[in-house]
Coordinates of N, CA and C in Angstrom, one line a residue:
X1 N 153.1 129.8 86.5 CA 152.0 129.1 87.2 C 151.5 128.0 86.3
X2 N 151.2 126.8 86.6 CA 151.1 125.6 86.1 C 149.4 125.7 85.8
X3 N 148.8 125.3 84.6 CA 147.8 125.1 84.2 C 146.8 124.4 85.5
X4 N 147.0 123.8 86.3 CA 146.3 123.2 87.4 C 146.2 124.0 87.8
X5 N 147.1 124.5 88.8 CA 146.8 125.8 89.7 C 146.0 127.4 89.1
X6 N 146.1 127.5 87.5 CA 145.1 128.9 87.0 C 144.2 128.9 87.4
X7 N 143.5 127.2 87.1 CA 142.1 127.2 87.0 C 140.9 126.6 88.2
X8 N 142.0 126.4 89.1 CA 141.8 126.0 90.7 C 140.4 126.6 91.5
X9 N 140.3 128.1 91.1 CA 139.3 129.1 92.0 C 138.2 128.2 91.2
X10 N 138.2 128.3 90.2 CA 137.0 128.3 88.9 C 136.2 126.8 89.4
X11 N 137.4 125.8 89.5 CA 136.6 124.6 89.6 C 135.9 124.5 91.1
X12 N 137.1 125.3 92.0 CA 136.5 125.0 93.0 C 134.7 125.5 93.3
X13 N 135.2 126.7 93.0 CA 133.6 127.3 92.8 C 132.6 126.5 92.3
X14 N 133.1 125.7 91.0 CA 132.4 124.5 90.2 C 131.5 123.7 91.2
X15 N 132.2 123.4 92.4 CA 132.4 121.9 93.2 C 131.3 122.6 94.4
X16 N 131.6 123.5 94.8 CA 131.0 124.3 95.7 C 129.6 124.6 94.8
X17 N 129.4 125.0 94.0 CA 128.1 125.4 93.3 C 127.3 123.7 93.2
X18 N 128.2 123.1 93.0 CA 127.3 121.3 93.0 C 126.7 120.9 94.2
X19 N 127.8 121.2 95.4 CA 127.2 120.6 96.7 C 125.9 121.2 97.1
X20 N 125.9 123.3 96.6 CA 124.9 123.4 97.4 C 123.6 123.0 96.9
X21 N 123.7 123.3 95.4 CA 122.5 122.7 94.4 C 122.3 121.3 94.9
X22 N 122.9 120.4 95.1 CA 122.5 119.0 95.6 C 122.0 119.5 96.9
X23 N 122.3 119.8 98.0 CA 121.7 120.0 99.3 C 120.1 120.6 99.3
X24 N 120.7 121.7 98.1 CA 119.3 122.7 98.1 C 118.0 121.5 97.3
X25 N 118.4 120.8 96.6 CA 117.4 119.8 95.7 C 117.2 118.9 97.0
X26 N 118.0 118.0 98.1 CA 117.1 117.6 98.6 C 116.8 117.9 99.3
X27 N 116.8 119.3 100.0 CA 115.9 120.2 100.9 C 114.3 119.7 100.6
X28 N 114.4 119.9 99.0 CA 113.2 120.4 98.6 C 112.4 118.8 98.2
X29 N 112.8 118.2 98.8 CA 112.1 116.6 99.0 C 110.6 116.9 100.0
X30 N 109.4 116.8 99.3 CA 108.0 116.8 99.5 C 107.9 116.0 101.5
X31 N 107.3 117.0 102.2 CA 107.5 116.0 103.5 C 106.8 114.6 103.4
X32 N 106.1 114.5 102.9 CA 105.6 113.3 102.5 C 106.4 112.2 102.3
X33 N 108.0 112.6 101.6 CA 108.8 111.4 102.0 C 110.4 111.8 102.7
X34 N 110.3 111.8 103.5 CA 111.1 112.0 104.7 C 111.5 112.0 105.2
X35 N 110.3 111.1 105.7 CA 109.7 110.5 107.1 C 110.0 111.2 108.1
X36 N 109.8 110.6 109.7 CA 109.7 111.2 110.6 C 110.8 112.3 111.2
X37 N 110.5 113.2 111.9 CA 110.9 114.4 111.9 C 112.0 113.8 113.4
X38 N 113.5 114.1 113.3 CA 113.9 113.2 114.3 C 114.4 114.9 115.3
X39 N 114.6 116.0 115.2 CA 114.6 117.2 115.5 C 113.6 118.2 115.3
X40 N 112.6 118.4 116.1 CA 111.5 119.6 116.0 C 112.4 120.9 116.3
X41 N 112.0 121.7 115.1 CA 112.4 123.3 115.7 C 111.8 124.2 116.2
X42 N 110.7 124.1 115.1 CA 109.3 125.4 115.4 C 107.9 124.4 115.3
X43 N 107.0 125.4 115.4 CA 105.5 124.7 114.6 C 105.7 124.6 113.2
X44 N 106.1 123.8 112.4 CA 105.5 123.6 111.2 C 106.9 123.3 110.1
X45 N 108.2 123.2 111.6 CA 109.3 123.0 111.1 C 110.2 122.0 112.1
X46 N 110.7 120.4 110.8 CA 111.6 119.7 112.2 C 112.5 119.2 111.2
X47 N 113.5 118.9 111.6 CA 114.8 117.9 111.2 C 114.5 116.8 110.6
X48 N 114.0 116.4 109.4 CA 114.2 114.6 109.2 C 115.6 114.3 108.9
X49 N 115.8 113.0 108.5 CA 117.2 112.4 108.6 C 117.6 113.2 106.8
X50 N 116.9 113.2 105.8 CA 116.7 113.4 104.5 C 117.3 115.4 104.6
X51 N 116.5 116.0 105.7 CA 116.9 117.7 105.7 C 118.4 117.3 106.1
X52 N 118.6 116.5 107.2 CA 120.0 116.7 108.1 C 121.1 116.5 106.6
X53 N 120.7 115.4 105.6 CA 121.8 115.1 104.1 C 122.2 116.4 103.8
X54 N 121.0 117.0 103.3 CA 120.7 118.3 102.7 C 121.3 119.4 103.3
X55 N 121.1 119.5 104.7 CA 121.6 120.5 105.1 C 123.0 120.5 105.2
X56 N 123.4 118.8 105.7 CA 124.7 119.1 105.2 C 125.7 119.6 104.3
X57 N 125.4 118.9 103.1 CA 125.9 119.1 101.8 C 125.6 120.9 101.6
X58 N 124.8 121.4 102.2 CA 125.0 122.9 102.0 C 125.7 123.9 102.9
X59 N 125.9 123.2 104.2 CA 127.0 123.8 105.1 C 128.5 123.5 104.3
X60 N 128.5 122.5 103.8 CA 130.0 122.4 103.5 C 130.2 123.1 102.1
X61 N 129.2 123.1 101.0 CA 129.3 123.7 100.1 C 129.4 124.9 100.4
X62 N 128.5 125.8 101.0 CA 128.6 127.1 101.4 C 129.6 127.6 102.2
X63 N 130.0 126.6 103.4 CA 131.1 127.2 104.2 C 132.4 127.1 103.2
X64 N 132.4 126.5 102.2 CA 133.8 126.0 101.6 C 133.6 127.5 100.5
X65 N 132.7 127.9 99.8 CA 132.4 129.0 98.8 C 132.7 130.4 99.7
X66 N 132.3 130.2 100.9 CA 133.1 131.5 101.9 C 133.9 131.5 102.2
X67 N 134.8 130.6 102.4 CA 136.5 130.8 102.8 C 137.1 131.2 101.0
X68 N 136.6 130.4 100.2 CA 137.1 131.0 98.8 C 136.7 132.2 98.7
X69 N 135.6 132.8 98.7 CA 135.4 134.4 98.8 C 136.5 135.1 100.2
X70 N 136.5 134.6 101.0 CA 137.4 135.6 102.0 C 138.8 135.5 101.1
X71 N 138.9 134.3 100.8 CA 140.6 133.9 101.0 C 141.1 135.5 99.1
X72 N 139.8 135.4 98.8 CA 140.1 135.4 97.1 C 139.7 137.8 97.4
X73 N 139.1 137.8 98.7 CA 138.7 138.8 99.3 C 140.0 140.6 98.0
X74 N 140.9 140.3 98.4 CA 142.2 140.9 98.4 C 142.4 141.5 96.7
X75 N 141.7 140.1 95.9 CA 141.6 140.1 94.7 C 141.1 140.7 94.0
X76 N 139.8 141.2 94.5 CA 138.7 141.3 93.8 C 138.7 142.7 93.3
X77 N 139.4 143.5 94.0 CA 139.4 145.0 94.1 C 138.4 145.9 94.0
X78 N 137.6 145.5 94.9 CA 136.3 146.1 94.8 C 136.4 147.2 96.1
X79 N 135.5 148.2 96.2 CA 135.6 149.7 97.3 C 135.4 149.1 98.6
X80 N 135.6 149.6 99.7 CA 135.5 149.2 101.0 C 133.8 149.2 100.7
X81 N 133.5 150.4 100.1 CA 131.7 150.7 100.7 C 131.0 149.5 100.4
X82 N 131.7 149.1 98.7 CA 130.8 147.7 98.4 C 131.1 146.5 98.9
X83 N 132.4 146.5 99.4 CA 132.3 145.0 100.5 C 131.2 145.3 101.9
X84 N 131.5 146.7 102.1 CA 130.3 146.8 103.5 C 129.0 146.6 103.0
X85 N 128.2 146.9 101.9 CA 127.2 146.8 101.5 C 126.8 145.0 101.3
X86 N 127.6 144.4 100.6 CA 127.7 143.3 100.1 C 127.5 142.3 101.6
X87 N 128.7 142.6 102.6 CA 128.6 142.0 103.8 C 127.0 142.4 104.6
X88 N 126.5 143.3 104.5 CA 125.8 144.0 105.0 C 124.1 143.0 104.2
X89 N 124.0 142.9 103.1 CA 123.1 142.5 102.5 C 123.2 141.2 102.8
X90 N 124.8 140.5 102.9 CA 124.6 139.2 102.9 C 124.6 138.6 104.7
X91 N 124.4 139.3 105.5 CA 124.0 139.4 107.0 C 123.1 139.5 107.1
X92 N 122.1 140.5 106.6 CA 120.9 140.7 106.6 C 119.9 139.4 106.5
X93 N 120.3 138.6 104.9 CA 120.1 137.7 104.3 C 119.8 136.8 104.8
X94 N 120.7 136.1 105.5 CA 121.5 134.7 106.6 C 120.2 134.9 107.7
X95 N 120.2 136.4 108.1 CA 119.4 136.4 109.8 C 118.4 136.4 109.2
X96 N 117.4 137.1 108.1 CA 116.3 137.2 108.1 C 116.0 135.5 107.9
X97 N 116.8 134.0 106.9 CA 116.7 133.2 107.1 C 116.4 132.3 108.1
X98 N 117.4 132.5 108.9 CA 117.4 132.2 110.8 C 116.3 132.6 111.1
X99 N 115.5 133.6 111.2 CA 114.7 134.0 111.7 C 113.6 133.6 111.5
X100 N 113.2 133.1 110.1 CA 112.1 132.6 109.6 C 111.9 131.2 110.2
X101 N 112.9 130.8 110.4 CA 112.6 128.9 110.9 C 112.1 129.5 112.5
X102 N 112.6 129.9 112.8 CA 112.8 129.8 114.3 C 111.4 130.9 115.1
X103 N 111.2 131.7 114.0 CA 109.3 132.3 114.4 C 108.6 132.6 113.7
X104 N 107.7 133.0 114.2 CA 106.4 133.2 113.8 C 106.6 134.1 112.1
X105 N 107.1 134.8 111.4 CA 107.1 135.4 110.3 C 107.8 134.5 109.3
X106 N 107.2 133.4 108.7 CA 107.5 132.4 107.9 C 107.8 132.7 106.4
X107 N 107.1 133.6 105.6 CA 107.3 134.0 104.0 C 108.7 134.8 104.2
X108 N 109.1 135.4 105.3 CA 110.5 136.2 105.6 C 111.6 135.8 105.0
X109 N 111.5 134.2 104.4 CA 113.0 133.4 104.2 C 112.5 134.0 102.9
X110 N 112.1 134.4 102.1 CA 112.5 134.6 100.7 C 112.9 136.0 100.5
X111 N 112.3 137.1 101.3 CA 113.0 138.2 101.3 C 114.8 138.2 101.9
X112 N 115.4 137.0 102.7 CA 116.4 136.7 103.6 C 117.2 135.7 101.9
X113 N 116.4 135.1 101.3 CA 117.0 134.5 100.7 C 117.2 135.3 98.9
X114 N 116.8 136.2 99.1 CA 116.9 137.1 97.8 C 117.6 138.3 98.2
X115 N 118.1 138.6 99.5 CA 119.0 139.4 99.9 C 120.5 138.6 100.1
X116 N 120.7 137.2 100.3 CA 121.7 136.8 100.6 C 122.1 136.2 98.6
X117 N 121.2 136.1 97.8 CA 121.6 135.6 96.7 C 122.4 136.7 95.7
X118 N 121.7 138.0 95.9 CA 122.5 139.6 95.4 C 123.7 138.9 96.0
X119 N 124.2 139.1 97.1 CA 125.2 139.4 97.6 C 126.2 138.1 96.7
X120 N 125.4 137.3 96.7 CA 126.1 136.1 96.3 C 126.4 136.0 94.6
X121 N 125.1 136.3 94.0 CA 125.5 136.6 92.4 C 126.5 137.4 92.3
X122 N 126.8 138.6 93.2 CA 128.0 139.5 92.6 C 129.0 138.6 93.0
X123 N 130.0 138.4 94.6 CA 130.7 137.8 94.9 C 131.4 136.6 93.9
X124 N 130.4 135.6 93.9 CA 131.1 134.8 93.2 C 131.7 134.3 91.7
X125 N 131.2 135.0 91.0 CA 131.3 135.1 89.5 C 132.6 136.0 90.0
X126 N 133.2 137.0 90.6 CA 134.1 137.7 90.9 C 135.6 136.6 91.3
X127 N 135.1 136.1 92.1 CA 135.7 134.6 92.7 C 136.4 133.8 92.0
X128 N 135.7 133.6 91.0 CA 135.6 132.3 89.8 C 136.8 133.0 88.9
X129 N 136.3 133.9 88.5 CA 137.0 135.0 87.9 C 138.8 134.7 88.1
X130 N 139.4 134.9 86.9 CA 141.0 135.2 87.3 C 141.9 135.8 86.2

């Protein structure tokens, strides 16, 4: 196996850890500059053009870090029970997030987002791994 292809998971992971850290940083842009909200979701939450960047760059990072976790799935040799737990925590995680934009129980995304980050600290370092 050619030195390019060893180290392939690792960087990818690299590239994937960059996009969502950039998305997640300009998530976190003060609404104050943002400007106008061009999709309303809830009371006290809407789309500016600055979230839609953001959100982007973290759908593609994230969706790209989960086909590497599926694809790398086989590898990892971990128990059925701890993929069910792992998937189970990182479902939990995702909905409780979903849930927090979209009603009324707003502090919920940090319990959603420290259930889906377990799942993710173990997973990925696994990933990276070769």
């Amino acid at each position: 196996m050619s030195p390019d292809v060893a180290g392939a998971p690792r960087r990818q992971v690299g590239i994937t850890a960059l996009l969502i850290a950039a998305g997640v940083l300009i998530l976190f842009v003060p609404a104050g500059g943002e400007g106008r909200v061009l999709v309303p979701l809830s009371e006290g939450h809407g789309l500016s053009a600055v979230d839609a960047v953001g959100a982007a760059l973290l759908a593609v990072g994230a969706t790209w870090l989960e086909v590497l976790v599926v694809r790398r799935l086989p590898h990892l040799a971990l128990p059925p029970r701890a993929l069910f737990a792992l998937g189970l925590l990182a479902g939990l995680g995702v909905g409780l997030l979903i849930a927090s934009v979209f009603s009324g129980f707003f502090w919920w995304w940090a319990v959603g987002a420290a259930a889906l980050g377990c799942a993710v600290l173990v997973l990925v370092p696994l990933t990276a791994r070769r």
